[in-house]
Short mmCIF file of N, CA and C and ligand atoms in Angstrom, two decimals:
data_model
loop_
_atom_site.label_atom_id
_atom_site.label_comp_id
_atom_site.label_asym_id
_atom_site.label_seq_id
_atom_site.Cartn_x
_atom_site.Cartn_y
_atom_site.Cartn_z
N UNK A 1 -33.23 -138.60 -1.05
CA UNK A 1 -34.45 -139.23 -0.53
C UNK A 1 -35.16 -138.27 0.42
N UNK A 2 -36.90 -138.52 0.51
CA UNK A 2 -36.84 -137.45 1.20
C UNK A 2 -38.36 -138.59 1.82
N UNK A 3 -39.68 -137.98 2.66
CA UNK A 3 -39.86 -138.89 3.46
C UNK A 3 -41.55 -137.83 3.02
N UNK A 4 -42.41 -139.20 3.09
CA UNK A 4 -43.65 -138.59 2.30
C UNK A 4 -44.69 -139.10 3.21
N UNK A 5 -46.02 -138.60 3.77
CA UNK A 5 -46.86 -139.38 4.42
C UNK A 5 -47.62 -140.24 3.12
N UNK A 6 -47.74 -141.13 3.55
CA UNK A 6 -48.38 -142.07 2.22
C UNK A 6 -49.57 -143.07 3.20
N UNK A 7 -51.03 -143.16 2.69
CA UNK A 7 -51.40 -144.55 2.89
C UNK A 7 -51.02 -145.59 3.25
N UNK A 8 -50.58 -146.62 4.16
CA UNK A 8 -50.00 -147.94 3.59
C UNK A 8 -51.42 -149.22 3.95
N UNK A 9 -52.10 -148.72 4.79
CA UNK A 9 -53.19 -150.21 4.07
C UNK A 9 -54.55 -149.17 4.70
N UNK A 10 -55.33 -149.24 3.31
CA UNK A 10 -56.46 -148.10 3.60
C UNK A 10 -57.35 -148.92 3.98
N UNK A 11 -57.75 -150.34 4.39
CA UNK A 11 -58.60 -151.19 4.48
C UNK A 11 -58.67 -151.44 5.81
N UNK A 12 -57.52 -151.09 6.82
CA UNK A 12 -57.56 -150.97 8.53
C UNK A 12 -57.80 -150.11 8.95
N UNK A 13 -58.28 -148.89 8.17
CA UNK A 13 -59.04 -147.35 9.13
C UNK A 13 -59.88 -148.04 9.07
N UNK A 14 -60.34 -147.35 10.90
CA UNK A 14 -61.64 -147.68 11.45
C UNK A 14 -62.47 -146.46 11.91
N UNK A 15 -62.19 -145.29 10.71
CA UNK A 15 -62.75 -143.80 11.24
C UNK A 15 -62.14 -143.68 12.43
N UNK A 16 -61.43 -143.38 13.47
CA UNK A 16 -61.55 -143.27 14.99
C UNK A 16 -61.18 -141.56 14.74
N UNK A 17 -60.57 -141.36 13.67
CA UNK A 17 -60.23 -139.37 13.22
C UNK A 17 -59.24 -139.25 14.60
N UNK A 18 -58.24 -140.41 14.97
CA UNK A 18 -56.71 -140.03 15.95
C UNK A 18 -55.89 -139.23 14.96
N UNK A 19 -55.89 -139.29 14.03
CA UNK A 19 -54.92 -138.88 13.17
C UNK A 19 -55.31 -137.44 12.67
N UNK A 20 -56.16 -137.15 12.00
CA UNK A 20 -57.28 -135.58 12.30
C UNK A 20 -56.70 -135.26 13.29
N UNK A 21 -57.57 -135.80 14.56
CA UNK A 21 -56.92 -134.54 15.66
C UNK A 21 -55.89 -134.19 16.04
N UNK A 22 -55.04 -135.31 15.88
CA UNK A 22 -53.04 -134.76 16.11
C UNK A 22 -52.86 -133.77 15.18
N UNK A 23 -53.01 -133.67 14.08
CA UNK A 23 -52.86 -132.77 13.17
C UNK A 23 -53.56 -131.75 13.36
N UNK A 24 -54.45 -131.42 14.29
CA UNK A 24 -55.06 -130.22 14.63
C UNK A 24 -54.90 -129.68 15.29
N UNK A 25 -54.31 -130.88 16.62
CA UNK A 25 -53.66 -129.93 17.61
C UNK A 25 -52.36 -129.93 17.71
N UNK A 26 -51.72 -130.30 16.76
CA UNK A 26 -50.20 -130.05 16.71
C UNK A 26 -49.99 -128.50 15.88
N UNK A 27 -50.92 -128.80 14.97
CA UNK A 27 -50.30 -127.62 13.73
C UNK A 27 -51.23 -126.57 13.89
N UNK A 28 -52.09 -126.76 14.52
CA UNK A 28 -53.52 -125.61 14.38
C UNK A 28 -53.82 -125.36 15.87
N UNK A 29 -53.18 -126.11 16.89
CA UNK A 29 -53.42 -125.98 18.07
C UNK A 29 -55.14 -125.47 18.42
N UNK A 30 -55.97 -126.34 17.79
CA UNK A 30 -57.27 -126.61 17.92
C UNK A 30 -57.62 -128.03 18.59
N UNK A 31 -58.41 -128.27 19.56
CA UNK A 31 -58.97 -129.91 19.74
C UNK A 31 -60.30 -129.79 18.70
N UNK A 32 -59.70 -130.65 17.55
CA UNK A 32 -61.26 -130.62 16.57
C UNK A 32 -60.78 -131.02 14.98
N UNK A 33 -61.17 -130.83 14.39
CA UNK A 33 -60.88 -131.01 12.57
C UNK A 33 -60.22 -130.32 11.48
N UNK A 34 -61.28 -128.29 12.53
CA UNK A 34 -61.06 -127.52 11.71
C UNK A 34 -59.58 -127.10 10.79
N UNK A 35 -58.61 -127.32 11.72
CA UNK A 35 -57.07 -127.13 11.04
C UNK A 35 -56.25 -128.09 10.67
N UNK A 36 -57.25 -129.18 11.08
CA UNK A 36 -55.91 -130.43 10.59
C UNK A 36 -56.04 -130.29 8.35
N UNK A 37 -54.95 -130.73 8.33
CA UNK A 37 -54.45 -131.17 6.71
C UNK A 37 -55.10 -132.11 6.35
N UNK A 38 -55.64 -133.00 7.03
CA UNK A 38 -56.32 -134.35 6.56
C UNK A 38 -57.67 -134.79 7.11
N UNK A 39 -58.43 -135.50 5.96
CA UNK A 39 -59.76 -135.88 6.66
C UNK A 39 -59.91 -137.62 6.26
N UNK A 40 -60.91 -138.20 7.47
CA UNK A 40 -61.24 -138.59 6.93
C UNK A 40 -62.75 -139.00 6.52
N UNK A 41 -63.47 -139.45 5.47
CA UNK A 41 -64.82 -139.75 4.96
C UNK A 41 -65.23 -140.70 5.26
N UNK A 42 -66.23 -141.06 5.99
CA UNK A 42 -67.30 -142.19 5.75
C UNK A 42 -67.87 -142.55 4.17
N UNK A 43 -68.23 -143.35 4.18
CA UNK A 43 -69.16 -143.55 2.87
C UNK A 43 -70.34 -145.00 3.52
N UNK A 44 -71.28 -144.99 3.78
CA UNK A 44 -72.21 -145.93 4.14
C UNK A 44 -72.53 -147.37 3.01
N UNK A 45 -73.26 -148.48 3.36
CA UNK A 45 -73.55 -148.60 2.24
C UNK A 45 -73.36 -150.72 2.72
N UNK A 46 -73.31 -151.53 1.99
CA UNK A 46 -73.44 -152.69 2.45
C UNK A 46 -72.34 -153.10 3.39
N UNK A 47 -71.11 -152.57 3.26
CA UNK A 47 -69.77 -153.17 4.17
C UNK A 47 -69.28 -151.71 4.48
N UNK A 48 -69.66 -150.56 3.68
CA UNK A 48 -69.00 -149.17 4.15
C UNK A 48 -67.20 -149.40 4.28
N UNK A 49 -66.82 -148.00 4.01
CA UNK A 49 -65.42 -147.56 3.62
C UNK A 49 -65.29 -146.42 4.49
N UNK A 50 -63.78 -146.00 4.32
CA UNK A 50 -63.44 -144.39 5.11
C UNK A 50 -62.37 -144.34 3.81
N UNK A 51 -62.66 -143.45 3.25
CA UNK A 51 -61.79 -142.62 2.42
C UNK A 51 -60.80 -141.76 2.77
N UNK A 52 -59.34 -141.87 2.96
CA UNK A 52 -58.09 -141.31 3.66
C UNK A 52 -57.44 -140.07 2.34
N UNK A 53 -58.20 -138.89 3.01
CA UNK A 53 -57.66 -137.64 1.75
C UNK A 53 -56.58 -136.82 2.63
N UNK A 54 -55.38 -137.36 2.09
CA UNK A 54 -54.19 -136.67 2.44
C UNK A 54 -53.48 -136.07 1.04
N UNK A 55 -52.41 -135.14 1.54
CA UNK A 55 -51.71 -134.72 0.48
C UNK A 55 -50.39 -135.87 -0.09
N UNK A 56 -50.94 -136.10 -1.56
CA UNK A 56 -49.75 -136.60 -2.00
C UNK A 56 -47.87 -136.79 -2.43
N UNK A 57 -48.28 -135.18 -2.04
CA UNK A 57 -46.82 -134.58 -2.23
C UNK A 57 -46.55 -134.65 -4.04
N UNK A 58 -47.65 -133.87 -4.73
CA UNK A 58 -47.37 -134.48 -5.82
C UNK A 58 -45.59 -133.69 -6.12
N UNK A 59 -45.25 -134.23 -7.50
CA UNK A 59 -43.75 -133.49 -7.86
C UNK A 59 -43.91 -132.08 -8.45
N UNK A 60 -45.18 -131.64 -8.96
CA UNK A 60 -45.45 -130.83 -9.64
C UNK A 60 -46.57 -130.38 -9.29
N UNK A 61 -46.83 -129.87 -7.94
CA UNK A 61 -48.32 -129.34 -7.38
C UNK A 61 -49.62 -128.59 -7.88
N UNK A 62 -50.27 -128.99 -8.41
CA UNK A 62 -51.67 -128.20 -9.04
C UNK A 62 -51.93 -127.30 -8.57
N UNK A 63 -51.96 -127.49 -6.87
CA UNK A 63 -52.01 -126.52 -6.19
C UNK A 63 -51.34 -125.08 -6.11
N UNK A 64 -50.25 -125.30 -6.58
CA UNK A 64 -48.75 -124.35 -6.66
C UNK A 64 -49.57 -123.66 -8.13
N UNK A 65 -49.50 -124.71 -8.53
CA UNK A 65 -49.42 -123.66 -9.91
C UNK A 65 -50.96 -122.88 -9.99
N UNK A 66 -52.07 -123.58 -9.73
CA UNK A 66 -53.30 -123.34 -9.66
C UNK A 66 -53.05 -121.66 -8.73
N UNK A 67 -52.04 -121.22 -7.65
CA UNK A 67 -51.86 -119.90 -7.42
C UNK A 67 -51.69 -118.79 -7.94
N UNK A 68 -52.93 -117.91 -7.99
CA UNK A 68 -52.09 -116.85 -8.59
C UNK A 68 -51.02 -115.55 -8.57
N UNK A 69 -50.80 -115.68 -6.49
CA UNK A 69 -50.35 -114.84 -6.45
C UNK A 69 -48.58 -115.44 -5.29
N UNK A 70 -48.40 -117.04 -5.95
CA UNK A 70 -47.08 -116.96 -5.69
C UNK A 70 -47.39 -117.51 -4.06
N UNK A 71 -48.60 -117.34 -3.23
CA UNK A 71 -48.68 -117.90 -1.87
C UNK A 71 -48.08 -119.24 -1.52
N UNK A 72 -48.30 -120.46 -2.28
CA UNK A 72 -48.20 -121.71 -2.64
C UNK A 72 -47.09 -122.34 -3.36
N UNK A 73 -45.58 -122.68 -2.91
CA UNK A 73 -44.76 -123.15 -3.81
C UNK A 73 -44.16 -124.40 -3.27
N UNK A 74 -44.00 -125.04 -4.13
CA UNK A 74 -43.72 -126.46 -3.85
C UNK A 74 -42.28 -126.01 -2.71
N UNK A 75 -42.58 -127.34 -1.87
CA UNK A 75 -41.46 -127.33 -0.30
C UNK A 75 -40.50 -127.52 -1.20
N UNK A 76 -39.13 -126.49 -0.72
CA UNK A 76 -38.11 -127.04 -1.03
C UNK A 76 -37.29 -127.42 0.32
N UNK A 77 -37.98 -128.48 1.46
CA UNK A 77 -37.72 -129.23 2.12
C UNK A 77 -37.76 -130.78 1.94
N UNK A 78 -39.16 -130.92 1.50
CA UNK A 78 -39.30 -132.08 0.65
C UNK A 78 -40.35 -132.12 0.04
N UNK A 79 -41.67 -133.18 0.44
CA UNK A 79 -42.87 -133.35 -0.30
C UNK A 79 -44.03 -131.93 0.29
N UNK A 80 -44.74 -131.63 -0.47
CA UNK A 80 -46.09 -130.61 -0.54
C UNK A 80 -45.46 -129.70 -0.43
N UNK A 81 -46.35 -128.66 -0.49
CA UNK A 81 -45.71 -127.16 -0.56
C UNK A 81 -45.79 -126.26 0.23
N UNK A 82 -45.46 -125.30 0.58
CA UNK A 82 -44.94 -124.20 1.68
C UNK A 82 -46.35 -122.87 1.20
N UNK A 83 -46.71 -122.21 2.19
CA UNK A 83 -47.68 -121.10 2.37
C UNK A 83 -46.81 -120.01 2.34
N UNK A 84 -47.05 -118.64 1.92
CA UNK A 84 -46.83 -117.88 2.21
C UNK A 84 -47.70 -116.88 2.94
N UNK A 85 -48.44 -116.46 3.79
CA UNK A 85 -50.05 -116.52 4.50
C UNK A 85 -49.90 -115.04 3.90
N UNK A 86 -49.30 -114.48 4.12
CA UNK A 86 -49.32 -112.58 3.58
C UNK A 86 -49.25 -112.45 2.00
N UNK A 87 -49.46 -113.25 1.66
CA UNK A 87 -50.08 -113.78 -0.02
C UNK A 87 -50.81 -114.15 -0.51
N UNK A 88 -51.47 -114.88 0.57
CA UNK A 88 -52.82 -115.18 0.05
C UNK A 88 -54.07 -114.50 0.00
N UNK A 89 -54.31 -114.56 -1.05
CA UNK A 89 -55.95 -113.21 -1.20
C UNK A 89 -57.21 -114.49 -0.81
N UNK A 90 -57.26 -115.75 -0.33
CA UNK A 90 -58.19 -116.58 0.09
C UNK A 90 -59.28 -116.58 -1.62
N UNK A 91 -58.92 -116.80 -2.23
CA UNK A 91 -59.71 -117.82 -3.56
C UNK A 91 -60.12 -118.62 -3.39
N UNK A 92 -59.63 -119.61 -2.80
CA UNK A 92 -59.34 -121.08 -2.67
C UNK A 92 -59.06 -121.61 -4.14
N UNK A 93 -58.48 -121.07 -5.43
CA UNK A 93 -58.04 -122.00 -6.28
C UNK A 93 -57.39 -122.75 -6.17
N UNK A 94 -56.70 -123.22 -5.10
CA UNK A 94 -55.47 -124.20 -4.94
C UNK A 94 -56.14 -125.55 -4.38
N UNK A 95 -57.39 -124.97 -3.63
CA UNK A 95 -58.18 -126.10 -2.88
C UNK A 95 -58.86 -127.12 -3.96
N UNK A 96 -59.49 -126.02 -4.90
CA UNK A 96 -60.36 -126.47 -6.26
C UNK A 96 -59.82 -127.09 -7.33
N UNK A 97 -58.10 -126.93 -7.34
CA UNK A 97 -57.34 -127.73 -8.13
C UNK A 97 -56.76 -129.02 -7.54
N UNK A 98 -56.99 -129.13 -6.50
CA UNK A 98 -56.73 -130.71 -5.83
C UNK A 98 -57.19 -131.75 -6.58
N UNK A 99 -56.55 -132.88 -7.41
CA UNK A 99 -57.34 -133.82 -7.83
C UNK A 99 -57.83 -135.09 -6.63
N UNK A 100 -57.05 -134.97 -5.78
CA UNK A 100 -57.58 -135.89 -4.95
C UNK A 100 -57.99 -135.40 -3.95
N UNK A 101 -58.58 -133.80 -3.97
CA UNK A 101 -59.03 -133.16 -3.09
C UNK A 101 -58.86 -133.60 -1.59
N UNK A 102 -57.49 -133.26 -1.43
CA UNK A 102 -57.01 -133.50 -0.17
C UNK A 102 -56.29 -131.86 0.95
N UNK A 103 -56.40 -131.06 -0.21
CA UNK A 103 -55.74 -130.59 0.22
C UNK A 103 -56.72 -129.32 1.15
N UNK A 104 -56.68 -128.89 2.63
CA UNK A 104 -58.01 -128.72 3.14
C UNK A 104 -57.85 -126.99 3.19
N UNK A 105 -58.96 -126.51 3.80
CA UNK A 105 -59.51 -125.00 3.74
C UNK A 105 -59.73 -124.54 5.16
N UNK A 106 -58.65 -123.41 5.70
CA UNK A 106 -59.24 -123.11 7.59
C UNK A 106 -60.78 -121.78 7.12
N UNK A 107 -61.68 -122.46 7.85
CA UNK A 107 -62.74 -121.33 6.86
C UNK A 107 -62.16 -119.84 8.01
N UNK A 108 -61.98 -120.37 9.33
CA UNK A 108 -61.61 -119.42 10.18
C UNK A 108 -60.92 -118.57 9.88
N UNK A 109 -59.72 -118.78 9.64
CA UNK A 109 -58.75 -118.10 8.67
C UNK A 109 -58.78 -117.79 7.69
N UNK A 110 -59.36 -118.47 6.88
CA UNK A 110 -59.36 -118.37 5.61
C UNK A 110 -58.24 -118.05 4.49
N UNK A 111 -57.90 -119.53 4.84
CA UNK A 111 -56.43 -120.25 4.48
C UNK A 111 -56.26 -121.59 3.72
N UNK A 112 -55.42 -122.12 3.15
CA UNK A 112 -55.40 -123.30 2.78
C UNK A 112 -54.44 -124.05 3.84
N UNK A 113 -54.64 -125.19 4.14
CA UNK A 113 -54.03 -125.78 5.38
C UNK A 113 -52.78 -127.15 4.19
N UNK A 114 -51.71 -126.73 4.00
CA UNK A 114 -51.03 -127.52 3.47
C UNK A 114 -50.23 -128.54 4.31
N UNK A 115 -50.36 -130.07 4.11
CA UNK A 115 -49.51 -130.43 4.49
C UNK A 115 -47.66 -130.71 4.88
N UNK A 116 -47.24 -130.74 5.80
CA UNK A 116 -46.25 -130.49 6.25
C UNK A 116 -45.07 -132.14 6.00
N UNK A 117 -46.39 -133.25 5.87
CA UNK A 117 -45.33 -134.59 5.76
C UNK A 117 -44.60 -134.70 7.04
N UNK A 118 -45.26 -134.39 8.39
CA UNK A 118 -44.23 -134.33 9.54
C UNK A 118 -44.12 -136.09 9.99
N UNK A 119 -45.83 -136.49 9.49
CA UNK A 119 -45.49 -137.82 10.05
C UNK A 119 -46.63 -138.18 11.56
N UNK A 120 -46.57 -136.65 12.40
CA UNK A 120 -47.39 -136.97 13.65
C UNK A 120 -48.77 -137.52 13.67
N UNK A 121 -49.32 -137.44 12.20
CA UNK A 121 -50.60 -138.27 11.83
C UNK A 121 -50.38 -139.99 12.06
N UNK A 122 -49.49 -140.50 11.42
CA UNK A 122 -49.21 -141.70 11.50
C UNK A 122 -48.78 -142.48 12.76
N UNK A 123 -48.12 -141.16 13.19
CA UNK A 123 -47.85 -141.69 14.72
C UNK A 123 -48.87 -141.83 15.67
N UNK A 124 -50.19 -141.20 15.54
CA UNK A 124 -51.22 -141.45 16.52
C UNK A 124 -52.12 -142.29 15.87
N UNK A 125 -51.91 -143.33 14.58
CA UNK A 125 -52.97 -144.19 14.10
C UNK A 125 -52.79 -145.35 14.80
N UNK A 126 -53.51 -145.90 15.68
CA UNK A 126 -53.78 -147.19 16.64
C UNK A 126 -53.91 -148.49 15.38
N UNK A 127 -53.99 -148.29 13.78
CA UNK A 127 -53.90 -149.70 13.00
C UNK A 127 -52.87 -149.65 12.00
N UNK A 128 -52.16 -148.88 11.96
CA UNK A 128 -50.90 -148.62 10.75
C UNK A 128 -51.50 -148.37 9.85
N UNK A 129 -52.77 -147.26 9.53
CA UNK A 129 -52.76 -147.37 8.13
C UNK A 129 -51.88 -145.94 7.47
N UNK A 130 -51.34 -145.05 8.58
CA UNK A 130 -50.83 -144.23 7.88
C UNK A 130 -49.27 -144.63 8.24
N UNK A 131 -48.39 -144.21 7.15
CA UNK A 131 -46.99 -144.44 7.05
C UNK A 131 -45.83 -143.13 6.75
N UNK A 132 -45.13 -142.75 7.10
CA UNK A 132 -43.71 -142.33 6.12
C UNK A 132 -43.07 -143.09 5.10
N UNK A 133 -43.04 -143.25 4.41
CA UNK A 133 -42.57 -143.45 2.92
C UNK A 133 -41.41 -142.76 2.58
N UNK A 134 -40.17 -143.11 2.37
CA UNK A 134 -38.60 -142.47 2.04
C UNK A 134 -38.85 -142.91 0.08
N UNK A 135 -39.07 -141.40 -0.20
CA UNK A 135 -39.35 -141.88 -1.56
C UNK A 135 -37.92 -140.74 -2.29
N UNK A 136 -37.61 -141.46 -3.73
CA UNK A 136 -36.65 -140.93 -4.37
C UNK A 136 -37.21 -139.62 -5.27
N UNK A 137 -36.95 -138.22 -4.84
CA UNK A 137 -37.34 -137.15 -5.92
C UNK A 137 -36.71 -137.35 -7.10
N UNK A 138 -37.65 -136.79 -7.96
CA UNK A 138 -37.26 -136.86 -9.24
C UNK A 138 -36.12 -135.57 -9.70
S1 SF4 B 201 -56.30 -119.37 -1.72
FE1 SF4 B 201 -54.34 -118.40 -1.38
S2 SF4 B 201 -52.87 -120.04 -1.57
FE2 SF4 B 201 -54.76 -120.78 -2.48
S3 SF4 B 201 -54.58 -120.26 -4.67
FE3 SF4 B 201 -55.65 -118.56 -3.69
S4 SF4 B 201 -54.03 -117.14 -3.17
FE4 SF4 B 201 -53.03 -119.08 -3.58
S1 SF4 B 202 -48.18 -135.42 7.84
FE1 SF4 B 202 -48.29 -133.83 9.46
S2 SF4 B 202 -49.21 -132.02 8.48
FE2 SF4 B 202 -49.58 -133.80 7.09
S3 SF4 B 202 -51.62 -134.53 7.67
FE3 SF4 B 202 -50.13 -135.72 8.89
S4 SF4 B 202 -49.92 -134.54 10.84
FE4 SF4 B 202 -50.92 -133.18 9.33
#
């Protein structure tokens, strides 16, 4: 078993972006957006939404494979995949193969910012919508 950040009710974000900035200043040691792993979207409109684009941890990363030079390989810790930064030639094919385009871009660096699944996102959401999930690998 291994332990996955997952959604658990996308209908109690209230935009407040607590969860963005822990992740920015935990892992990117930025106060701001630019390095966090996760965003989230507004969308306007009669009742309006926030769209929660995190990494899924897929089993078989698009991202990984979408690499061409080996930077990107699935964690063999648990869910998402591991950087190698002295590998990356900055393409962004790994970004462009996201289907749920979650997976984000430091333009500063000019890096792909992969999630880690640590969890400290969920821990600073004031409505539970983000969770750890103990899911069974395949
Ligand atoms: S940007 Fe870097 S990590 Fe992403 S696909 Fe290109 S080389 Fe790989
Ligand atoms: S699980 Fe960790 S690395 Fe992933 S988005 Fe949340 S805080 Fe960032």
């Amino acid at each position: 078993m291994a332990k996955r950040i997952s959604v658990l009710d996308r209908e109690r974000c209230m935009g407040c972006y607590s969860c963005v900035y822990a992740c920015s200043r935990t892992w990117g040691r930025v106060a701001g957006i630019e390095k966090a792993a996760l965003r989230i979207k507004s969308y306007s409109g009669a009742e309006g939404f926030f769209s929660i684009r995190v990494c899924s941890g897929c089993e078989d990363p698009d991202c990984a494979k979408a690499c061409p030079t080996g930077a990107l390989r699935p964690s063999k810790r648990g869910f998402g995949v591991d950087l190698e930064k002295k590998l990356c030639n900055a393409c962004g094919s790994c970004v462009s193969s996201c289907i749920s385009m979650a997976l984000q871009w430091d333009e500063e660096d000019k890096l792909p910012v992969p999630c880690r699944h640590c969890g400290v996102c969920a821990s600073f959401c004031p409505r539970g919508v983000l969770g750890m999930e103990e899911v069974e690998r395949a």
